[in-house]
Amino acid sequence: GSETFRRRFQNLLQLVADGHLSDGLVVVASFLSLVLPMVTTARVLTALQRDAMYLQGYWGPPAESAALRRDGLAFERIVAERHPDLVGVLESADVSLAFLATQWLASLFFHVLPSKGRFALFDAFLEDGVLFLMRFGLALLESRMPLLIKAQNEAAVREVLERAEDDTGDGGVSLVKRARVYAPGMALDDEELEHCRLWGHEVGADAAQVVRS
């Protein structure tokens, strides 16, 4: 029954949380536990946390989640290099794209992606890892560009981005397809991602040093 499932799910979280219960972990675990046996879900979550291609370092305590902060900053840099005007608009609306990206990445976009799109995204994520998440984030922002440009505050921006799908209304599946086949010249590859990650690591380390001092 539902009570048995709840207890098993709580046990699952305690097993894989490694001392800290991340919101992103809960969201991803909730999805996987509905489609996979609990034992398999635990193995998948553990593997995702251990592999640098996937979510290594994403679900740790906030003070130790340097990898997630690095990739949030990297995503902001990736967007800025393609759409500097959009980043400027978001900053004017008091929205940190780097922080928003950490929420997206840690949850695999599941907290804003309709259930139909989650299956398609997870399949692409298993194939290309965080690289695909970055591409999907780009596709999402670009699909919402006309509305984002008009947004004047954080609430308006979050309303535009509260569902990760485009105007087709297919639950985000079209966005996943668009992210998998990116336009030539605009595609994000492993080399660019690593370059932006190095930059994100340096910026994040500098910010952490300022906080400690």
Coordinates of N, CA and C in Angstrom, one line a residue:
G1 N 0.8 -1.2 0.0 CA 0.0 0.0 0.0 C 0.8 1.2 0.0
S2 N 0.2 2.4 0.1 CA 0.9 3.7 0.0 C 1.8 3.9 1.2
E3 N 1.4 3.3 2.4 CA 2.3 3.5 3.6 C 3.6 2.6 3.4
T4 N 3.4 1.5 2.8 CA 4.6 0.6 2.6 C 5.5 1.3 1.6
F5 N 5.0 1.9 0.6 CA 5.8 2.6 -0.4 C 6.5 3.7 0.3
R6 N 5.8 4.5 1.1 CA 6.4 5.6 1.8 C 7.6 5.2 2.6
R7 N 7.4 4.1 3.4 CA 8.5 3.7 4.2 C 9.7 3.2 3.4
R8 N 9.4 2.5 2.3 CA 10.5 2.0 1.5 C 11.2 3.2 0.8
F9 N 10.5 4.2 0.4 CA 11.1 5.4 -0.2 C 12.0 6.1 0.8
Q10 N 11.5 6.3 2.0 CA 12.3 6.9 3.0 C 13.6 6.1 3.3
N11 N 13.5 4.8 3.3 CA 14.7 4.0 3.5 C 15.6 4.2 2.3
L12 N 15.1 4.3 1.1 CA 15.9 4.5 -0.1 C 16.7 5.8 0.1
L13 N 16.0 6.9 0.5 CA 16.7 8.2 0.6 C 17.8 8.1 1.6
Q14 N 17.5 7.5 2.8 CA 18.5 7.3 3.8 C 19.8 6.6 3.3
L15 N 19.5 5.6 2.4 CA 20.6 4.8 1.9 C 21.5 5.6 1.0
V16 N 20.9 6.4 0.1 CA 21.7 7.0 -1.0 C 22.0 8.5 -0.7
A17 N 21.4 9.1 0.4 CA 21.6 10.5 0.6 C 23.0 10.9 1.1
D18 N 23.7 9.9 1.7 CA 25.1 10.2 2.2 C 25.1 11.4 3.2
G19 N 24.2 11.4 4.1 CA 24.2 12.3 5.2 C 23.5 13.7 4.9
H20 N 23.1 13.9 3.6 CA 22.4 15.1 3.3 C 21.3 14.9 2.3
L21 N 20.1 15.3 2.6 CA 19.0 15.1 1.7 C 18.7 16.3 0.8
S22 N 19.3 16.2 -0.4 CA 19.2 17.3 -1.4 C 17.8 17.3 -2.0
D23 N 17.3 18.5 -2.3 CA 16.0 18.6 -3.0 C 16.1 17.9 -4.3
G24 N 17.2 18.1 -5.0 CA 17.3 17.5 -6.4 C 17.3 16.0 -6.3
L25 N 17.9 15.4 -5.3 CA 17.9 14.0 -5.1 C 16.5 13.4 -4.9
V26 N 15.8 14.1 -4.0 CA 14.4 13.7 -3.7 C 13.5 13.7 -5.0
V27 N 13.7 14.8 -5.8 CA 12.9 14.9 -7.1 C 13.2 13.7 -8.0
V28 N 14.5 13.5 -8.2 CA 14.9 12.4 -9.2 C 14.6 11.1 -8.6
A29 N 14.8 10.8 -7.3 CA 14.4 9.6 -6.7 C 12.9 9.3 -6.8
S30 N 12.1 10.3 -6.6 CA 10.7 10.2 -6.7 C 10.3 9.6 -8.1
F31 N 10.9 10.2 -9.1 CA 10.6 9.8 -10.5 C 11.0 8.4 -10.7
L32 N 12.3 8.1 -10.4 CA 12.8 6.7 -10.7 C 12.1 5.7 -9.9
S33 N 11.7 5.9 -8.7 CA 11.1 4.9 -7.9 C 9.7 4.5 -8.3
L34 N 9.1 5.4 -9.2 CA 7.8 5.1 -9.8 C 7.9 4.2 -11.0
V35 N 9.1 4.1 -11.6 CA 9.2 3.3 -12.8 C 10.2 2.1 -12.6
L36 N 11.0 2.1 -11.5 CA 11.9 1.1 -11.3 C 11.8 0.5 -9.9
P37 N 12.2 -0.8 -9.7 CA 12.2 -1.3 -8.3 C 13.1 -0.5 -7.4
M38 N 12.8 -0.5 -6.2 CA 13.6 0.4 -5.2 C 15.1 0.0 -5.3
V39 N 15.4 -1.3 -5.3 CA 16.8 -1.7 -5.3 C 17.5 -1.1 -6.6
T40 N 16.8 -1.2 -7.7 CA 17.4 -0.7 -9.0 C 17.6 0.8 -8.9
T41 N 16.5 1.5 -8.3 CA 16.6 3.0 -8.1 C 17.8 3.3 -7.3
A42 N 18.0 2.6 -6.2 CA 19.2 2.9 -5.3 C 20.5 2.8 -6.1
R43 N 20.6 1.7 -6.9 CA 21.8 1.5 -7.7 C 22.0 2.6 -8.7
V44 N 21.0 3.0 -9.4 CA 21.1 4.1 -10.4 C 21.5 5.4 -9.7
L45 N 20.8 5.8 -8.6 CA 21.2 7.0 -7.9 C 22.6 7.0 -7.4
T46 N 23.0 5.9 -6.9 CA 24.4 5.8 -6.4 C 25.4 6.0 -7.6
A47 N 25.1 5.3 -8.7 CA 26.0 5.4 -9.9 C 26.0 6.9 -10.4
L48 N 24.9 7.5 -10.4 CA 24.9 8.9 -10.9 C 25.7 9.8 -10.0
Q49 N 25.7 9.6 -8.7 CA 26.5 10.4 -7.8 C 28.0 10.2 -7.9
R50 N 28.4 9.0 -8.4 CA 29.8 8.7 -8.4 C 30.5 9.0 -9.7
D51 N 29.7 9.2 -10.8 CA 30.3 9.3 -12.1 C 30.4 10.8 -12.5
A52 N 31.6 11.3 -12.9 CA 31.8 12.7 -13.2 C 31.0 13.1 -14.5
M53 N 30.7 12.1 -15.3 CA 29.9 12.4 -16.5 C 28.5 12.8 -16.1
Y54 N 28.0 12.4 -14.9 CA 26.7 12.6 -14.5 C 26.6 13.6 -13.4
L55 N 26.3 13.2 -12.2 CA 25.9 14.2 -11.1 C 26.9 14.1 -9.9
Q56 N 28.1 13.8 -10.2 CA 29.1 13.7 -9.1 C 29.2 15.0 -8.4
G57 N 29.0 15.0 -7.1 CA 29.2 16.2 -6.3 C 28.0 17.1 -6.3
Y58 N 26.9 16.8 -7.0 CA 25.7 17.6 -7.1 C 24.8 17.6 -5.8
W59 N 24.7 16.4 -5.2 CA 23.7 16.2 -4.1 C 24.3 16.3 -2.7
G60 N 25.5 16.8 -2.6 CA 26.1 16.9 -1.3 C 25.6 18.1 -0.5
P61 N 26.1 18.3 0.7 CA 25.7 19.5 1.5 C 26.0 20.8 0.7
P62 N 25.2 21.8 0.9 CA 25.4 23.0 0.1 C 26.8 23.6 0.2
A63 N 27.4 23.5 1.4 CA 28.7 24.0 1.6 C 29.8 23.2 0.9
E64 N 29.4 22.0 0.4 CA 30.4 21.2 -0.2 C 30.1 20.9 -1.7
S65 N 29.0 21.5 -2.2 CA 28.5 21.3 -3.6 C 29.3 22.2 -4.6
A66 N 30.6 22.1 -4.6 CA 31.4 23.0 -5.5 C 31.1 22.6 -6.9
A67 N 30.9 21.3 -7.2 CA 30.7 20.9 -8.6 C 29.4 21.5 -9.1
L68 N 28.3 21.5 -8.3 CA 27.1 22.1 -8.8 C 27.2 23.6 -9.0
R69 N 27.9 24.3 -8.1 CA 28.1 25.7 -8.3 C 28.9 26.0 -9.5
R70 N 29.9 25.2 -9.7 CA 30.8 25.3 -10.9 C 30.0 25.2 -12.2
D71 N 29.1 24.2 -12.2 CA 28.3 24.0 -13.4 C 27.2 25.0 -13.6
G72 N 26.7 25.5 -12.5 CA 25.7 26.6 -12.7 C 26.4 27.8 -13.3
L73 N 27.6 28.2 -12.8 CA 28.3 29.3 -13.4 C 28.7 29.0 -14.8
A74 N 29.1 27.7 -15.1 CA 29.5 27.4 -16.5 C 28.3 27.6 -17.4
F75 N 27.1 27.2 -17.0 CA 25.9 27.3 -17.8 C 25.7 28.8 -18.1
E76 N 25.8 29.6 -17.1 CA 25.6 31.1 -17.3 C 26.6 31.6 -18.3
R77 N 27.8 31.1 -18.3 CA 28.8 31.6 -19.3 C 28.5 31.1 -20.6
I78 N 28.0 29.8 -20.8 CA 27.6 29.3 -22.0 C 26.5 30.1 -22.7
V79 N 25.5 30.5 -21.9 CA 24.4 31.3 -22.4 C 24.8 32.7 -22.7
A80 N 25.7 33.3 -21.9 CA 26.2 34.6 -22.2 C 26.9 34.7 -23.5
E81 N 27.7 33.7 -23.8 CA 28.4 33.7 -25.1 C 27.5 33.6 -26.3
R82 N 26.3 33.1 -26.1 CA 25.4 33.0 -27.2 C 24.3 34.1 -27.2
H83 N 23.9 34.4 -26.0 CA 22.8 35.4 -25.9 C 23.0 36.4 -24.8
P84 N 24.0 37.2 -25.0 CA 24.4 38.2 -24.0 C 23.2 39.1 -23.6
D85 N 22.4 39.5 -24.5 CA 21.2 40.3 -24.2 C 20.3 39.7 -23.2
L86 N 20.1 38.3 -23.4 CA 19.2 37.6 -22.5 C 19.7 37.6 -21.0
V87 N 21.0 37.4 -20.9 CA 21.6 37.4 -19.6 C 21.5 38.8 -18.9
G88 N 21.6 39.8 -19.8 CA 21.4 41.2 -19.2 C 20.0 41.4 -18.8
V89 N 19.0 40.9 -19.5 CA 17.6 41.1 -19.1 C 17.4 40.4 -17.8
L90 N 17.9 39.2 -17.7 CA 17.7 38.4 -16.4 C 18.4 39.1 -15.2
E91 N 19.5 39.7 -15.4 CA 20.2 40.4 -14.4 C 19.4 41.6 -14.0
S92 N 18.8 42.3 -14.9 CA 18.0 43.5 -14.6 C 16.7 43.1 -13.8
A93 N 16.3 41.8 -14.0 CA 15.1 41.3 -13.3 C 15.5 40.7 -12.0
D94 N 16.8 40.9 -11.6 CA 17.3 40.3 -10.3 C 17.3 38.8 -10.3
V95 N 17.5 38.1 -11.5 CA 17.5 36.7 -11.6 C 19.0 36.2 -11.8
S96 N 19.5 35.4 -11.0 CA 20.8 34.8 -11.2 C 20.6 33.5 -12.0
L97 N 21.1 33.6 -13.2 CA 21.0 32.4 -14.1 C 21.8 31.3 -13.6
A98 N 22.9 31.6 -13.0 CA 23.8 30.5 -12.4 C 23.0 29.8 -11.3
F99 N 22.3 30.5 -10.4 CA 21.6 29.9 -9.4 C 20.4 29.1 -9.9
L100 N 19.7 29.7 -10.9 CA 18.6 29.0 -11.5 C 19.1 27.7 -12.1
A101 N 20.2 27.7 -12.7 CA 20.8 26.5 -13.4 C 21.1 25.4 -12.4
T102 N 21.6 25.8 -11.2 CA 21.8 24.8 -10.2 C 20.6 24.0 -9.8
Q103 N 19.4 24.7 -9.7 CA 18.2 24.1 -9.4 C 17.8 23.1 -10.6
W104 N 17.9 23.6 -11.8 CA 17.6 22.7 -13.0 C 18.5 21.5 -13.0
L105 N 19.8 21.7 -12.9 CA 20.8 20.6 -13.1 C 20.6 19.5 -12.0
A106 N 20.5 20.0 -10.7 CA 20.4 19.1 -9.6 C 19.1 18.2 -9.7
S107 N 18.1 18.7 -10.3 CA 16.8 17.9 -10.4 C 16.6 17.3 -11.8
L108 N 17.6 17.4 -12.7 CA 17.4 17.0 -14.1 C 16.3 17.7 -14.7
F109 N 15.9 18.9 -14.3 CA 14.8 19.7 -14.8 C 13.5 19.1 -14.4
F110 N 13.5 18.0 -13.6 CA 12.2 17.3 -13.4 C 11.2 18.1 -12.6
H111 N 11.6 19.1 -11.8 CA 10.6 19.9 -11.1 C 9.9 20.9 -12.0
V112 N 10.4 21.1 -13.2 CA 9.7 22.0 -14.1 C 9.3 21.2 -15.4
L113 N 9.6 20.0 -15.5 CA 9.4 19.2 -16.8 C 8.2 18.3 -16.5
P114 N 7.2 18.3 -17.4 CA 6.0 17.4 -17.3 C 6.5 16.0 -17.4
S115 N 5.7 15.1 -16.8 CA 6.1 13.7 -16.7 C 6.5 13.0 -18.1
K116 N 5.7 13.4 -19.1 CA 6.0 12.8 -20.4 C 7.4 13.1 -20.9
G117 N 7.9 14.3 -20.6 CA 9.2 14.7 -21.1 C 10.3 14.2 -20.3
R118 N 10.0 13.8 -19.0 CA 11.1 13.3 -18.1 C 11.7 12.0 -18.7
F119 N 10.8 11.1 -19.3 CA 11.4 9.9 -19.8 C 12.3 10.2 -21.0
A120 N 11.9 11.1 -21.9 CA 12.8 11.4 -23.0 C 14.1 12.1 -22.5
L121 N 14.0 13.0 -21.6 CA 15.2 13.7 -21.1 C 16.1 12.7 -20.4
F122 N 15.6 11.8 -19.6 CA 16.4 10.9 -18.8 C 17.2 9.9 -19.8
D123 N 16.5 9.6 -20.8 CA 17.2 8.7 -21.9 C 18.4 9.5 -22.5
A124 N 18.1 10.7 -22.8 CA 19.2 11.5 -23.4 C 20.3 11.8 -22.4
F125 N 19.9 12.0 -21.2 CA 20.9 12.3 -20.1 C 21.8 11.1 -19.9
L126 N 21.3 9.9 -19.9 CA 22.1 8.7 -19.7 C 23.1 8.5 -20.9
E127 N 22.7 9.0 -22.0 CA 23.6 8.9 -23.2 C 24.8 10.0 -23.1
D128 N 24.4 11.2 -22.8 CA 25.4 12.3 -22.9 C 25.7 13.0 -21.6
G129 N 25.1 12.6 -20.5 CA 25.4 13.2 -19.2 C 25.0 14.7 -19.0
V130 N 25.8 15.4 -18.2 CA 25.6 16.8 -17.9 C 25.6 17.6 -19.2
L131 N 26.4 17.2 -20.2 CA 26.5 17.9 -21.5 C 25.1 18.1 -22.0
F132 N 24.3 17.0 -22.0 CA 22.9 17.1 -22.5 C 22.1 18.1 -21.7
L133 N 22.2 18.0 -20.4 CA 21.4 19.0 -19.5 C 21.7 20.4 -19.9
M134 N 23.0 20.7 -20.2 CA 23.3 22.1 -20.6 C 22.6 22.4 -21.9
R135 N 22.7 21.5 -22.9 CA 22.0 21.7 -24.2 C 20.5 21.9 -24.0
F136 N 19.9 21.1 -23.1 CA 18.5 21.2 -22.9 C 18.2 22.6 -22.2
G137 N 19.0 23.0 -21.3 CA 18.8 24.3 -20.7 C 18.8 25.4 -21.8
L138 N 19.8 25.3 -22.7 CA 19.8 26.3 -23.8 C 18.6 26.3 -24.6
A139 N 18.1 25.1 -25.0 CA 16.9 24.9 -25.8 C 15.7 25.5 -25.1
L140 N 15.6 25.3 -23.8 CA 14.5 25.9 -23.0 C 14.5 27.4 -23.0
L141 N 15.7 28.0 -22.7 CA 15.8 29.4 -22.7 C 15.5 30.0 -24.1
E142 N 16.0 29.4 -25.1 CA 15.8 29.9 -26.5 C 14.3 29.8 -26.9
S143 N 13.6 28.7 -26.4 CA 12.2 28.6 -26.8 C 11.3 29.6 -26.1
R144 N 11.8 30.2 -25.0 CA 11.1 31.2 -24.2 C 11.6 32.6 -24.4
M145 N 12.6 32.8 -25.3 CA 13.3 34.1 -25.4 C 12.3 35.2 -25.6
P146 N 11.3 35.2 -26.5 CA 10.4 36.4 -26.6 C 9.7 36.8 -25.3
L147 N 9.3 35.8 -24.5 CA 8.7 36.1 -23.3 C 9.6 36.5 -22.2
L148 N 10.8 36.0 -22.2 CA 11.8 36.3 -21.2 C 12.3 37.8 -21.4
I149 N 12.4 38.2 -22.6 CA 12.9 39.5 -22.9 C 11.9 40.6 -22.3
K150 N 10.7 40.2 -22.2 CA 9.7 41.1 -21.7 C 9.5 41.1 -20.2
A151 N 10.1 40.0 -19.6 CA 9.9 39.8 -18.1 C 10.7 40.9 -17.4
Q152 N 10.0 41.5 -16.4 CA 10.6 42.7 -15.7 C 11.0 42.4 -14.2
N153 N 10.7 41.2 -13.7 CA 11.1 40.8 -12.4 C 11.3 39.3 -12.2
E154 N 11.8 38.9 -11.1 CA 12.0 37.5 -10.9 C 10.8 36.6 -11.0
A155 N 9.7 37.1 -10.4 CA 8.4 36.4 -10.5 C 8.0 36.1 -11.9
A156 N 8.1 37.1 -12.8 CA 7.7 37.0 -14.2 C 8.6 36.0 -14.9
V157 N 9.9 36.0 -14.6 CA 10.9 35.1 -15.2 C 10.5 33.7 -14.8
R158 N 10.3 33.4 -13.5 CA 10.0 32.1 -13.1 C 8.6 31.6 -13.6
E159 N 7.7 32.5 -13.8 CA 6.4 32.1 -14.4 C 6.6 31.6 -15.8
V160 N 7.5 32.3 -16.6 CA 7.8 31.9 -17.9 C 8.4 30.5 -18.0
L161 N 9.3 30.3 -17.0 CA 10.1 29.0 -17.0 C 9.5 27.9 -16.1
E162 N 8.3 28.1 -15.6 CA 7.8 27.1 -14.6 C 7.5 25.8 -15.2
R163 N 7.3 25.7 -16.6 CA 7.1 24.5 -17.2 C 8.1 24.4 -18.4
A164 N 8.9 23.3 -18.4 CA 10.0 23.2 -19.4 C 9.4 22.5 -20.6
E165 N 8.6 23.2 -21.4 CA 8.1 22.8 -22.7 C 7.9 24.0 -23.6
D166 N 7.8 23.7 -24.9 CA 7.5 24.8 -25.8 C 6.1 24.8 -26.2
D167 N 5.7 25.6 -27.2 CA 4.3 25.8 -27.6 C 3.6 24.6 -28.2
T168 N 4.4 23.5 -28.4 CA 3.7 22.3 -29.0 C 2.8 21.6 -28.0
G169 N 3.1 21.9 -26.7 CA 2.3 21.3 -25.6 C 2.5 19.8 -25.5
D170 N 3.7 19.3 -25.9 CA 3.9 17.8 -25.9 C 4.7 17.4 -24.6
G171 N 4.6 18.2 -23.6 CA 5.3 17.8 -22.4 C 6.8 17.9 -22.3
G172 N 7.4 18.7 -23.2 CA 8.8 18.9 -23.3 C 9.5 17.9 -24.2
V173 N 8.8 17.0 -24.9 CA 9.5 16.1 -25.7 C 10.2 16.8 -26.9
S174 N 9.5 17.8 -27.5 CA 10.1 18.5 -28.6 C 11.3 19.2 -28.2
L175 N 11.4 19.8 -27.0 CA 12.6 20.4 -26.5 C 13.7 19.4 -26.4
V176 N 13.4 18.3 -25.9 CA 14.5 17.2 -25.8 C 15.0 16.9 -27.1
K177 N 14.2 16.7 -28.1 CA 14.6 16.5 -29.5 C 15.5 17.6 -30.0
R178 N 15.0 18.8 -29.8 CA 15.8 20.0 -30.2 C 17.2 20.1 -29.6
A179 N 17.2 19.7 -28.3 CA 18.5 19.7 -27.6 C 19.5 18.7 -28.1
R180 N 18.9 17.5 -28.6 CA 19.7 16.4 -29.1 C 20.3 16.7 -30.5
V181 N 19.6 17.6 -31.2 CA 20.1 17.9 -32.6 C 20.2 19.4 -32.7
Y182 N 21.3 19.9 -32.1 CA 21.4 21.4 -32.1 C 21.9 21.9 -33.4
A183 N 21.6 23.2 -33.7 CA 22.0 23.8 -34.9 C 23.5 23.9 -35.1
P184 N 24.0 23.6 -36.2 CA 25.5 23.7 -36.5 C 26.0 25.1 -36.1
G185 N 27.1 25.2 -35.5 CA 27.7 26.4 -35.1 C 27.2 26.9 -33.7
M186 N 26.1 26.4 -33.2 CA 25.6 26.7 -31.9 C 25.7 25.6 -30.9
A187 N 26.1 24.4 -31.4 CA 26.1 23.2 -30.6 C 27.2 23.4 -29.5
L188 N 26.8 22.9 -28.3 CA 27.7 22.8 -27.2 C 28.4 21.5 -27.2
D189 N 29.7 21.5 -27.2 CA 30.5 20.2 -27.2 C 31.2 20.1 -25.9
D190 N 31.9 18.9 -25.7 CA 32.6 18.6 -24.5 C 33.7 19.6 -24.2
E191 N 34.4 20.0 -25.3 CA 35.5 21.0 -25.1 C 35.1 22.3 -24.6
E192 N 34.0 22.8 -25.1 CA 33.5 24.1 -24.6 C 33.0 24.0 -23.2
L193 N 32.3 22.8 -22.9 CA 31.8 22.6 -21.5 C 32.9 22.6 -20.5
E194 N 34.0 21.9 -20.8 CA 35.2 21.8 -19.9 C 35.8 23.2 -19.7
H195 N 35.9 24.0 -20.8 CA 36.5 25.3 -20.7 C 35.6 26.2 -19.8
C196 N 34.3 26.1 -19.9 CA 33.4 26.9 -19.1 C 33.4 26.4 -17.7
R197 N 33.6 25.1 -17.5 CA 33.7 24.5 -16.2 C 34.9 25.0 -15.4
L198 N 36.0 25.1 -16.1 CA 37.3 25.6 -15.5 C 37.0 27.1 -15.0
W199 N 36.4 27.9 -15.9 CA 36.1 29.2 -15.5 C 35.1 29.3 -14.3
G200 N 34.1 28.4 -14.3 CA 33.2 28.4 -13.2 C 33.8 27.9 -11.9
H201 N 34.8 27.0 -12.0 CA 35.5 26.6 -10.8 C 36.3 27.7 -10.3
E202 N 37.0 28.5 -11.1 CA 37.8 29.6 -10.6 C 36.9 30.7 -10.0
V203 N 35.8 31.0 -10.6 CA 34.9 32.1 -10.1 C 34.3 31.6 -8.8
G204 N 33.9 30.3 -8.8 CA 33.3 29.8 -7.5 C 34.3 29.7 -6.4
A205 N 35.5 29.4 -6.7 CA 36.6 29.3 -5.7 C 36.9 30.7 -5.1
D206 N 36.9 31.7 -6.0 CA 37.2 33.1 -5.6 C 36.0 33.6 -4.7
A207 N 34.8 33.3 -5.1 CA 33.6 33.7 -4.3 C 33.6 33.0 -2.9
A208 N 34.0 31.7 -2.9 CA 34.1 31.0 -1.6 C 35.2 31.6 -0.7
Q209 N 36.3 32.0 -1.3 CA 37.4 32.6 -0.5 C 36.9 34.0 0.1
V210 N 36.2 34.7 -0.7 CA 35.6 36.0 -0.1 C 34.7 35.8 1.0
V211 N 33.9 34.8 0.9 CA 32.9 34.4 2.0 C 33.7 34.0 3.3
R212 N 34.7 33.2 3.1 CA 35.5 32.7 4.2 C 36.3 33.8 4.9
S213 N 36.7 34.8 4.1 CA 37.5 35.9 4.7 C 36.6 37.0 5.3

